[in-house]
Coordinates of C-alpha atoms in Angstrom, one line a residue:
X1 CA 20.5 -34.2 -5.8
X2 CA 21.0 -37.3 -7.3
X3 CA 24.1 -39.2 -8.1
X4 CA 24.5 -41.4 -11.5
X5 CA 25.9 -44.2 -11.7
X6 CA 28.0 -45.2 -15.1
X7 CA 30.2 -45.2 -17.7
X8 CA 30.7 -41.7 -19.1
X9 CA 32.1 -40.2 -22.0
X10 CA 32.5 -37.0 -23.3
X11 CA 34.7 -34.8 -25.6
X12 CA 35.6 -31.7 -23.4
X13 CA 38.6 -30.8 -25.6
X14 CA 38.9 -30.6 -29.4
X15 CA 40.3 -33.4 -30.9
X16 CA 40.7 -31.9 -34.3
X17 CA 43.8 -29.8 -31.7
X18 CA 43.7 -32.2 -28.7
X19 CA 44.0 -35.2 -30.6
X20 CA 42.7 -38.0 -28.0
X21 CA 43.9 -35.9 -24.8
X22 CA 40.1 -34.8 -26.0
X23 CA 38.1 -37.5 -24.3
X24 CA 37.2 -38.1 -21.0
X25 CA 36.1 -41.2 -19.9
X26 CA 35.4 -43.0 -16.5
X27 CA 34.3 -46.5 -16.7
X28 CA 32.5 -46.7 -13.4
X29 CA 31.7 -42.6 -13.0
X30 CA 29.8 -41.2 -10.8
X31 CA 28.1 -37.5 -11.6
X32 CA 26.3 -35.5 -9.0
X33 CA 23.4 -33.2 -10.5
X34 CA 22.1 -30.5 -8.0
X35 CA 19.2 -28.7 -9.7
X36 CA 19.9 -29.6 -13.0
X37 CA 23.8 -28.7 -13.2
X38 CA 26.7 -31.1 -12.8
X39 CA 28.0 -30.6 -9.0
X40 CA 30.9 -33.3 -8.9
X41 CA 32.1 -35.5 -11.6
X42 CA 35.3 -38.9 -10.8
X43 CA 34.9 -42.7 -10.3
X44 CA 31.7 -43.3 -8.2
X45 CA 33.8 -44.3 -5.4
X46 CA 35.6 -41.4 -5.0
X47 CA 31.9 -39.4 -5.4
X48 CA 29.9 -41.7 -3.0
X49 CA 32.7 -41.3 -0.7
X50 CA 32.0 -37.1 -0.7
X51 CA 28.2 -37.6 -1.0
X52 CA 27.7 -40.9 0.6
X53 CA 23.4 -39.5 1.2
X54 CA 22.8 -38.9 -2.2
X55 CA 19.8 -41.3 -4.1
X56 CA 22.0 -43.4 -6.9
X57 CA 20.8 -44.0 -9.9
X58 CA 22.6 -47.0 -11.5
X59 CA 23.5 -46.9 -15.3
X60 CA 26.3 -49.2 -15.3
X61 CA 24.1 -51.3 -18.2
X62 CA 24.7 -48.7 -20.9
X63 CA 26.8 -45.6 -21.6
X64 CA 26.2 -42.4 -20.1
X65 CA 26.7 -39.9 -23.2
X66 CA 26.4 -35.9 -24.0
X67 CA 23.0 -34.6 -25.6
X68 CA 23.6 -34.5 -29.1
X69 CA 23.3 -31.0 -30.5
X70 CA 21.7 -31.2 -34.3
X71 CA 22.9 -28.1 -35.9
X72 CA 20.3 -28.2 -39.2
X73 CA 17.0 -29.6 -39.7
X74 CA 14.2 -29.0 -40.8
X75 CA 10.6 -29.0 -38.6
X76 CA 8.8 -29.2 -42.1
X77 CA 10.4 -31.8 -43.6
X78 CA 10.1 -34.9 -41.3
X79 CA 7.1 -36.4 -43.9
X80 CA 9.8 -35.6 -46.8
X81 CA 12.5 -37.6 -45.7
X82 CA 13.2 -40.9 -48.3
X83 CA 12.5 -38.7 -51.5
X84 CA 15.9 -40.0 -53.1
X85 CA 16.7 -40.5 -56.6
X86 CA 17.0 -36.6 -57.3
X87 CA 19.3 -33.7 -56.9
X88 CA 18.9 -30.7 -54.9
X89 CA 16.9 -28.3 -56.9
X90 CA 14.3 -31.2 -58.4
X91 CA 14.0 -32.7 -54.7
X92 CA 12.8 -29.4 -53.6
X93 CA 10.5 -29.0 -55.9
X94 CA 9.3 -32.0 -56.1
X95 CA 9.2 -33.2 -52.2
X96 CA 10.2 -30.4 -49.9
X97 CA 8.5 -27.4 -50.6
X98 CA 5.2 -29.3 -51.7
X99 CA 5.0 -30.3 -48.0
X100 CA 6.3 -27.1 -46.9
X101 CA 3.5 -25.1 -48.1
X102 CA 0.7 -27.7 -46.4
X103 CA 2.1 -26.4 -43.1
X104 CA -0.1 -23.0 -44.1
X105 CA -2.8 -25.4 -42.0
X106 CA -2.1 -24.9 -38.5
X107 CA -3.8 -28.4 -37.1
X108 CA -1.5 -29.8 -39.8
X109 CA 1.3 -27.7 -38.8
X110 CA 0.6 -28.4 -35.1
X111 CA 0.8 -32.5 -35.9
X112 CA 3.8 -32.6 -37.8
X113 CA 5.6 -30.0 -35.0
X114 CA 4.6 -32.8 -32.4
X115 CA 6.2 -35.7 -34.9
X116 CA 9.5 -33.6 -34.9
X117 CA 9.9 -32.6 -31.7
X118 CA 9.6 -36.3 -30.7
X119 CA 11.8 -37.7 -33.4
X120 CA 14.5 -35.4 -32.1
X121 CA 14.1 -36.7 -28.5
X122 CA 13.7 -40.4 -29.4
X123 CA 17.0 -39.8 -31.2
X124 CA 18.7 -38.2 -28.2
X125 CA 19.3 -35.0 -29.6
X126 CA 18.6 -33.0 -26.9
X127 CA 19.4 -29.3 -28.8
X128 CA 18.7 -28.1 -32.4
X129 CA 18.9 -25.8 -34.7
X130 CA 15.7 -25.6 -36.4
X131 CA 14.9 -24.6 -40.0
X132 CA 11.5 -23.4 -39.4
X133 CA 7.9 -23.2 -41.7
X134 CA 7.4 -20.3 -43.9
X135 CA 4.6 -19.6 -41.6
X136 CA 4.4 -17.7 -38.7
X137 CA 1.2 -19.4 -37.5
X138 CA 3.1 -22.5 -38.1
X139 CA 6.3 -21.1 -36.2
X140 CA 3.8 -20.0 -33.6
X141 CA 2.4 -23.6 -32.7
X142 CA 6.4 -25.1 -33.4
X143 CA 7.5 -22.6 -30.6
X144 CA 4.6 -23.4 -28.5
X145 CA 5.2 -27.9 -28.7
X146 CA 8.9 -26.9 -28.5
X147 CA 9.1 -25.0 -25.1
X148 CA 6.6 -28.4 -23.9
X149 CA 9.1 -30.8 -24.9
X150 CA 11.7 -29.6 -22.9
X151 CA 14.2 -29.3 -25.6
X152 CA 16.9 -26.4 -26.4
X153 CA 15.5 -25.0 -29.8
X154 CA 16.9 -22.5 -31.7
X155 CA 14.6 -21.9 -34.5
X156 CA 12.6 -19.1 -36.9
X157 CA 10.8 -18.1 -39.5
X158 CA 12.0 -19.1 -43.3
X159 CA 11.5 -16.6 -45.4
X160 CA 12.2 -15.5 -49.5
X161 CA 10.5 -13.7 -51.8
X162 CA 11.5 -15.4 -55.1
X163 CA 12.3 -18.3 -56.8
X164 CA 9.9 -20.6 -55.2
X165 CA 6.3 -21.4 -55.4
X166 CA 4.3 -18.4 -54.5
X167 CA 2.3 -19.7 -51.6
X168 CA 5.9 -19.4 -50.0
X169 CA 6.7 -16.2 -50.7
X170 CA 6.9 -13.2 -48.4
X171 CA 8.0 -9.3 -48.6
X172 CA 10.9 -7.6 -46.4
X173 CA 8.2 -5.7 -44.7
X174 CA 6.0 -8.5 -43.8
X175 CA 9.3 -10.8 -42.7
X176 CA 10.3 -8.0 -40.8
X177 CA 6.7 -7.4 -39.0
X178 CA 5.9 -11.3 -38.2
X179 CA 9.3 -11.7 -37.1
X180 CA 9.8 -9.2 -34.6
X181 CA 6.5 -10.6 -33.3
X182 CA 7.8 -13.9 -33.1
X183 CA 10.9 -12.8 -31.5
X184 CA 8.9 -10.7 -28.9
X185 CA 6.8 -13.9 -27.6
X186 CA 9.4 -16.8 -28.0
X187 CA 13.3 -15.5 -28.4
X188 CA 14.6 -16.2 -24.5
X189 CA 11.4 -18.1 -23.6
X190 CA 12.3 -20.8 -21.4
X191 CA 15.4 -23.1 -23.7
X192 CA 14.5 -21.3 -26.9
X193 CA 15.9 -18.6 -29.1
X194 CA 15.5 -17.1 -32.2
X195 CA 17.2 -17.5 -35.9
X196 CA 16.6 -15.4 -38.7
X197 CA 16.4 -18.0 -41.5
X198 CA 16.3 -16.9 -45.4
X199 CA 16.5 -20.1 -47.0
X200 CA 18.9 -19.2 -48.9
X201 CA 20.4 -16.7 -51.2
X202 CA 18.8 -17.8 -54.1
X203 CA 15.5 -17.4 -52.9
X204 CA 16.2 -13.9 -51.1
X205 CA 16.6 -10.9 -52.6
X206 CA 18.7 -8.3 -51.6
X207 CA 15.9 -6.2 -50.2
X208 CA 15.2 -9.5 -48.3
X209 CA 18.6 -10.4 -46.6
X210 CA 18.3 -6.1 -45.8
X211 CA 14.8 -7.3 -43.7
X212 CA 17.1 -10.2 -41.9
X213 CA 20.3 -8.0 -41.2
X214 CA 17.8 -5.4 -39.4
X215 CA 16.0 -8.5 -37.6
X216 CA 19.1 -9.3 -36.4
X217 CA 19.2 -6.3 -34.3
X218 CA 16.2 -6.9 -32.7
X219 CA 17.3 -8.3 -29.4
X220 CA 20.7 -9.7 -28.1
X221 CA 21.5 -13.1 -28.7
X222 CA 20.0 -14.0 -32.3
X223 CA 21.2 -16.2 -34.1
X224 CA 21.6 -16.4 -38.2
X225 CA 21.1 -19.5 -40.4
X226 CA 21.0 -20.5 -44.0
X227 CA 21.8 -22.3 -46.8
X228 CA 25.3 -22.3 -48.4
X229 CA 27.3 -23.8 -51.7
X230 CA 25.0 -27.5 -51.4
X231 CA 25.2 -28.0 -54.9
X232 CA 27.1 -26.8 -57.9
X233 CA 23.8 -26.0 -60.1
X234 CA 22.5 -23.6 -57.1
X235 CA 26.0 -22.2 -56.8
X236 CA 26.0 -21.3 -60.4
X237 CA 22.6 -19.7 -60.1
X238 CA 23.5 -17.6 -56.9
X239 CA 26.7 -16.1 -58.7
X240 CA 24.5 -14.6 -61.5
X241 CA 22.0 -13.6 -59.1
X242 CA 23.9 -11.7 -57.3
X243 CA 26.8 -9.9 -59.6
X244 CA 28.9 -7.8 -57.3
X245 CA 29.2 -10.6 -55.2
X246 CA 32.9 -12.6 -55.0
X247 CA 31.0 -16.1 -54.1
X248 CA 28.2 -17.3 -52.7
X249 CA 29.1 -16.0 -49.0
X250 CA 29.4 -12.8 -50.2
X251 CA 25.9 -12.3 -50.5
X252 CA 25.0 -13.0 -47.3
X253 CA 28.7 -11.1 -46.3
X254 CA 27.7 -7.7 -47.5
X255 CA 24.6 -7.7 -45.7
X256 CA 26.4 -8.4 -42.1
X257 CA 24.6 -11.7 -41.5
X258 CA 28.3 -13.7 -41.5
X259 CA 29.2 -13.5 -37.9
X260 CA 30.4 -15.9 -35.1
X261 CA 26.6 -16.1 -34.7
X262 CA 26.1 -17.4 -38.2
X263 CA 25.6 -21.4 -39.4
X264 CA 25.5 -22.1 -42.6
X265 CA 24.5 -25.6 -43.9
X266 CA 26.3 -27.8 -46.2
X267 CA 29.3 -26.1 -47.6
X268 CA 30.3 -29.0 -49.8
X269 CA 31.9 -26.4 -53.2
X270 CA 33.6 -23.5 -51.0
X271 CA 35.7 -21.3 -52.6
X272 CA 39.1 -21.1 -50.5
X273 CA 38.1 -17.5 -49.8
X274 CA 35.0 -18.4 -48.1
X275 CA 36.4 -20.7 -45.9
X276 CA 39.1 -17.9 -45.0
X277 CA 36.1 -15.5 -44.5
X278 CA 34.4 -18.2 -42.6
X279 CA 37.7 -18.3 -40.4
X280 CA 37.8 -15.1 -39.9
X281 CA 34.3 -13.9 -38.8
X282 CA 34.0 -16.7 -36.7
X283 CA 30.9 -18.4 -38.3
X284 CA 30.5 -22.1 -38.8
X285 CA 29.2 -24.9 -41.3
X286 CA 26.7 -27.2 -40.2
X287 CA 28.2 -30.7 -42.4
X288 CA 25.0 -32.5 -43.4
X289 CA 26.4 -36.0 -44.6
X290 CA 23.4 -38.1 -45.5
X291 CA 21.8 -35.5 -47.0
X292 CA 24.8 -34.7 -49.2
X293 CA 24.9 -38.7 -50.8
X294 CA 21.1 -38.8 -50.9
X295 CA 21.0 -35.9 -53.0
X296 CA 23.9 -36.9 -54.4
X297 CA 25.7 -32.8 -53.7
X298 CA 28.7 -34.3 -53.2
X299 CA 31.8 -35.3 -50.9
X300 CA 32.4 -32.8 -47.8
X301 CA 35.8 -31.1 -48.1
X302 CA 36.5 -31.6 -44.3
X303 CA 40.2 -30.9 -44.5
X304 CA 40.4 -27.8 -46.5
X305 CA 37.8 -26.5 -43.7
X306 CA 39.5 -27.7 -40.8
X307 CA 43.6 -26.8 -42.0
X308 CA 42.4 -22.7 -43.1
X309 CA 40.6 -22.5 -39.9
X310 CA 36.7 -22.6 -40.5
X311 CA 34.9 -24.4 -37.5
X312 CA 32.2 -27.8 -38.3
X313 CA 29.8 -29.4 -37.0
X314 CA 27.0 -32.3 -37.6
X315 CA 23.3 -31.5 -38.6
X316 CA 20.6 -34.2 -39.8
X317 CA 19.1 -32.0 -42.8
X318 CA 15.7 -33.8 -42.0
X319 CA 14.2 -34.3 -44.5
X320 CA 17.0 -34.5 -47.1
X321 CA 18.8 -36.5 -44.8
X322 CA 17.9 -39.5 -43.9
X323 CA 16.7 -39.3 -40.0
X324 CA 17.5 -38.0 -36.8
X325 CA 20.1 -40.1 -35.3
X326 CA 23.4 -38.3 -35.4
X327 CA 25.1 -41.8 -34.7
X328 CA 24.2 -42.1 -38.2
X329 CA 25.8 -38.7 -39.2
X330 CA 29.1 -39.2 -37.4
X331 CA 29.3 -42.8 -39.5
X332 CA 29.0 -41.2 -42.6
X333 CA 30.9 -38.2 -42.7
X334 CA 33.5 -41.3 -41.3
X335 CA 32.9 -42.7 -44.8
X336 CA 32.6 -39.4 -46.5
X337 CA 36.1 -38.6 -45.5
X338 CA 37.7 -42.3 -46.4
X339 CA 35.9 -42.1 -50.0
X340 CA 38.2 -38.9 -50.2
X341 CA 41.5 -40.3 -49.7
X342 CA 44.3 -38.1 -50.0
X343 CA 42.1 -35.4 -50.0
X344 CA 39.8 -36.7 -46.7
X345 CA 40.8 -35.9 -43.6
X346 CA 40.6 -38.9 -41.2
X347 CA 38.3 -39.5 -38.3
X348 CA 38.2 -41.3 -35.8
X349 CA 35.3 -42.1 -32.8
X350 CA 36.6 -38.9 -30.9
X351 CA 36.5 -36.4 -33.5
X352 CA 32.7 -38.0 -34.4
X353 CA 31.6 -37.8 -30.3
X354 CA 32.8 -34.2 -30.6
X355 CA 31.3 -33.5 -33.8
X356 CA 27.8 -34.4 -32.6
X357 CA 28.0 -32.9 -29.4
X358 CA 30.9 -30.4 -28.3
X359 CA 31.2 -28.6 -31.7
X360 CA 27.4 -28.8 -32.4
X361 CA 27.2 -26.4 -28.5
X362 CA 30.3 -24.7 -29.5
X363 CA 28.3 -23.6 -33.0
X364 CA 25.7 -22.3 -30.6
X365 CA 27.2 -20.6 -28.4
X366 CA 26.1 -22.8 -26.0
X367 CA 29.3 -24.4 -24.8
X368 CA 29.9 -22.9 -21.3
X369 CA 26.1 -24.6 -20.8
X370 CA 26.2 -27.8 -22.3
X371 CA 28.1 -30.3 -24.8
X372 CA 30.1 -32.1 -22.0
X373 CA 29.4 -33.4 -18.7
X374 CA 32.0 -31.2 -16.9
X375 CA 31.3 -30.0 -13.6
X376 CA 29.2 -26.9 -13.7
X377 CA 28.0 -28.0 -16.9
X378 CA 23.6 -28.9 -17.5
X379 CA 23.1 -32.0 -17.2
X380 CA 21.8 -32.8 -21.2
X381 CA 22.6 -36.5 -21.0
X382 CA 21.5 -39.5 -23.0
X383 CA 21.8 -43.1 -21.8
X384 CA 22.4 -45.6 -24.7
X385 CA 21.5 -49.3 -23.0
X386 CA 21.0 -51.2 -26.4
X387 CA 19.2 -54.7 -26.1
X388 CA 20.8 -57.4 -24.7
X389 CA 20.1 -59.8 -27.2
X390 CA 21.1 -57.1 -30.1
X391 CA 24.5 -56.8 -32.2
X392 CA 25.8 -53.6 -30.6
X393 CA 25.3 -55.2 -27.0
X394 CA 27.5 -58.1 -28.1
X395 CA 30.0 -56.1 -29.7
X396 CA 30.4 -53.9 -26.2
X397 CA 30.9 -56.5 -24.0
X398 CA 34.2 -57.1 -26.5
X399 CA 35.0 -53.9 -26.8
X400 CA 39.1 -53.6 -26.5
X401 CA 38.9 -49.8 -25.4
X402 CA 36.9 -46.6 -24.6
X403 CA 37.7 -45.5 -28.3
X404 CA 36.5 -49.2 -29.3
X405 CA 33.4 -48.8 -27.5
X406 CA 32.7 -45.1 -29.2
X407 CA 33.7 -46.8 -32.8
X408 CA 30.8 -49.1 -32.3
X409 CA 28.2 -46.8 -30.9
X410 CA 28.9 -44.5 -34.2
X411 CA 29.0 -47.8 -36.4
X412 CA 25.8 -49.9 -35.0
X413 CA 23.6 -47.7 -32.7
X414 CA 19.8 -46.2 -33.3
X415 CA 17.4 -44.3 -32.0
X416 CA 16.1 -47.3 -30.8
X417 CA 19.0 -47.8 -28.4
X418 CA 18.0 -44.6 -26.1
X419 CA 16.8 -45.7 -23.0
X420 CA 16.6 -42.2 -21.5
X421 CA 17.3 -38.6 -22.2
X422 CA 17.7 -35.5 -20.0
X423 CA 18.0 -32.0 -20.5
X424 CA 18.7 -29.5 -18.0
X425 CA 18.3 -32.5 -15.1
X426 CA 14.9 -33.1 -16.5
X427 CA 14.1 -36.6 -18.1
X428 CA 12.2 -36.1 -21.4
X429 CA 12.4 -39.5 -22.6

C-alpha cells in the first residue's frame, strides 16, 4: 500500500446538475492505494492516523488530479496535426488521409503507434478512445504498443468503402473478417477494448454500417464510434447519400449502431431531433474544440445539447486538433461557449475538470472504474508540479480558491507540467 500525500481534486458529481456541490477537494489529502484501487481517501491526518505504517509519498508541490479520459483521437494522425488554413473535406484530403494510407507500412505504422501512445501519456491522458488505421496490420502493432504502455485504450479498425482514396477502401466482408480477428486477440486484453469505427457515414455504405452492426455482436462490451454533423458541406453530402434517412444520425440509427455504447465526434450542426435521439438512446458526443476553430467547422452548441438531455464530453481530434493536452480542450470549449453569448452556455473550471475526466469515463462506461479518486475507485492519477520558476507556479501560490487554482490549470498548464502519471496504481510516466 502506499499513502499520497497532496492536494486533490476531482469532479465526482455532475456539475452541469450538481453545480459546484460537484467538486471535491482536500488541500492536504491523503489517498491510500492497495493494489492499484483507492482504499481510504480524507485529510492526510485523519488517513495517517488509520494507517500510521503505510510508505508516504509526498505531493504537496503540485496537484493530485484524475486521468484525463480523451474521448476522440486519432493514432494516425499525430504527424498531421498543424495542417490549418483548410476546412474539413480539403484537410482530409490534403493532410489526413495522405498520411493515413502510409500506415499500410507496418515499421512505419509501428513508429508512429509508439509516438502516440507517448504523446497521450506525456499529456496525462491516461484513457482514450482511439480512431484507429485502416489497417489491420497497423491495428495489430497499435494494440500490441498499447497493452505496453499501460494505458486504457479503446480502439479499432476504420473502415469505408467509398468516397476516399482507394488504398483506404475495404468491403463488408473483409471488415467483417479482420475485425472479428482483431476482436478475438485484443478486445478484453489486459486495459483494452474494441470499437467498431466506420469513419463516417459518408464514406460507408449501407452494406458497410450492416458489416459494423453485425460486428457489434461479436462479443459483449463493444463499443461504437464515428463521425457526426463536423461540418455543414459533409452534412449536405450525407443527407443525399443516404435518402430515407431524417438526418445524419439516422443513418447510423437505422442500422442499431446509436446506443448508450455509441460516441460520436463533433456534433457541431445537430438537428434538434438528433440531439433528442441522442437523449434518448443514451449515446454521447465527444466535443472536439480545437479541432472545430482549426478547421474552422464552427461553434459547439453546448447548451442546446446539455438543456434536451444529450450527454458531452472532451476529445483532442489529434490531428485536426491541435495536441493532446486536454487542459488545452477544456480552455477552449471555455471560449467556444463565451464567443456564443446568449446562445453559449457558461463554464466554469468544474464543469471543464469534469468534462475531461468524469464525463470522458462516464462516455465509456468506465465510471464505476475510474474518472474520480473516490474510494474504490483505480487509482488513474496525474500529478501536475509545474516549474517553479514558471507562470502557472506563480499564479498558484496566489490562487484565492480551489476553483481559482482549477481556472488556472485549464488557462496556463501543458503537457510539460506532468510530473507523473498512474494508471491502475502503476506509474507510466
Amino acid at each position: 500500500m502506499t499513502l499520497y500525500r497532496a492536494t486533490v481534486m476531482d469532479t465526482p458529481g455532475d456539475p452541469f446538475r450538481d453545480g459546484d456541490e460537484a467538486l471535491a477537494v482536500e488541500s492536504d489529502g491523503g489517498l491510500l492505494v492497495r493494489d492499484g484501487v483507492i482504499a481510504a481517501r480524507g485529510t492526510f491526518a485523519a488517513v495517517s492516523a488509520a494507517h500510521p505504517n503505510e510508505q508516504v509519498v509526498d505531493l504537496r508541490a503540485g496537484v493530485l488530479l484524475p486521468g484525463m479520459v480523451d474521448t476522440h483521437v486519432h493514432y494516425p494522425q499525430i504527424r498531421a496535426i498543424a495542417g490549418l488554413g483548410m476546412p474539413l473535406l480539403d484537410w482530409l484530403e490534403r493532410c489526413a488521409l495522405p498520411e493515413e494510407s502510409r500506415l499500410a507500412d507496418e515499421a512505419y505504422a509501428e513508429a508512429v503507434a509508439g509516438e502516440f501512445l507517448a504523446g497521450l501519456a506525456g499529456a496525462g491522458t491516461t484513457t482514450a478512445l482511439v480512431f484507429g488505421a485502416h489497417f489491420a496490420t497497423a491495428m495489430e502493432v497499435f494494440f500490441a504498443a498499447a497493452e505496453r504502455s499501460g494505458l486504457r485504450i479503446t480502439a479499432g479498425q476504420v473502415v469505408s468503402d467509398r468516397g476516399l482514396r482507394p488504398d483506404l477502401l475495404t468491403t463488408p466482408e473483409v471488415a467483417l473478417s479482420e475485425g472479428r480477428k482483431l476482436i478475438e486477440r485484443w478486445h478484453g486484453q489486459g486495459r483494452l477494448r474494441y470499437a467498431v469505427t466506420p469513419r463516417f457515414s459518408l464514406s460507408a455504405s449501407e452494406s458497410m454500417l450492416d458489416a459494423c452492426a453485425e460486428l457489434m455482436q461479436t462479443a459483449e462490451g463493444i463499443w461504437f464510434t464515428s463521425h457526426m454533423n463536423e461540418n455543414t458541406i459533409e452534412v449536405a453530402q450525407v443527407v443525399q447519400l443516404f435518402a430515407g434517412a431524417e438526418h445524419y444520425l439516422d443513418s447510423y440509427h437505422a442500422h442499431g449502431l446509436v446506443t448508450e455504447r455509441s460516441v460520436f465526434a463533433h456534433n457541431v450542426h445537430p438537428a434538434d431531433d438528433e440531439l433528442d435521439l441522442l437523449a434518448a438512446t443514451r449515446a454521447w458526443v465527444a466535443h472536439c474544440p480545437t479541432s472545430n476553430a482549426a478547421l474552422g467547422s464552427g461553434l459547439f452548441p453546448l447548451r442546446r445539447h446539455v438543456e434536451r438531455g444529450a450527454r458531452v464530453a472532451l476529445g483532442s481530434d489529434v490531428g485536426a486538433g491541435t495536441g493532446f493536452s486536454l487542459f488545452k480542450e477544456g480552455l477552449q470549449a471555455y471560449f467556444v461557449q463565451q464567443l456564443l453569448g446568449s446562445a453559449g452556455l457558461p463554464l466554469d473550471p468544474i464543469h471543464l475538470l469534469y468534462l475531461c475526466t468524469g464525463a470522458g469515463a462516464r462516455a465509456l462506461g468506465l465510471d464505476s472504474r475510474i474518472g474520480d479518486l473516490a474510494i474504490g475507485k483505480e487509482f488513474d492519477a496525474i500529478w501536475l508540479r509545474p516549474a517553479e520558476s514558471g507562470t502557472l507556479a506563480t499564479v498558484l501560490r496566489h490562487a484565492a480558491s480551489a476553483k481559482d487554482v482549477l481556472a488556472k490549470i485549464f488557462a496556463l498548464a501543458s503537457p510539460a507540467d506532468i510530473a507523473s502519471v498512474w494508471v491502475g496504481g502503476d506509474p507510466i510516466r
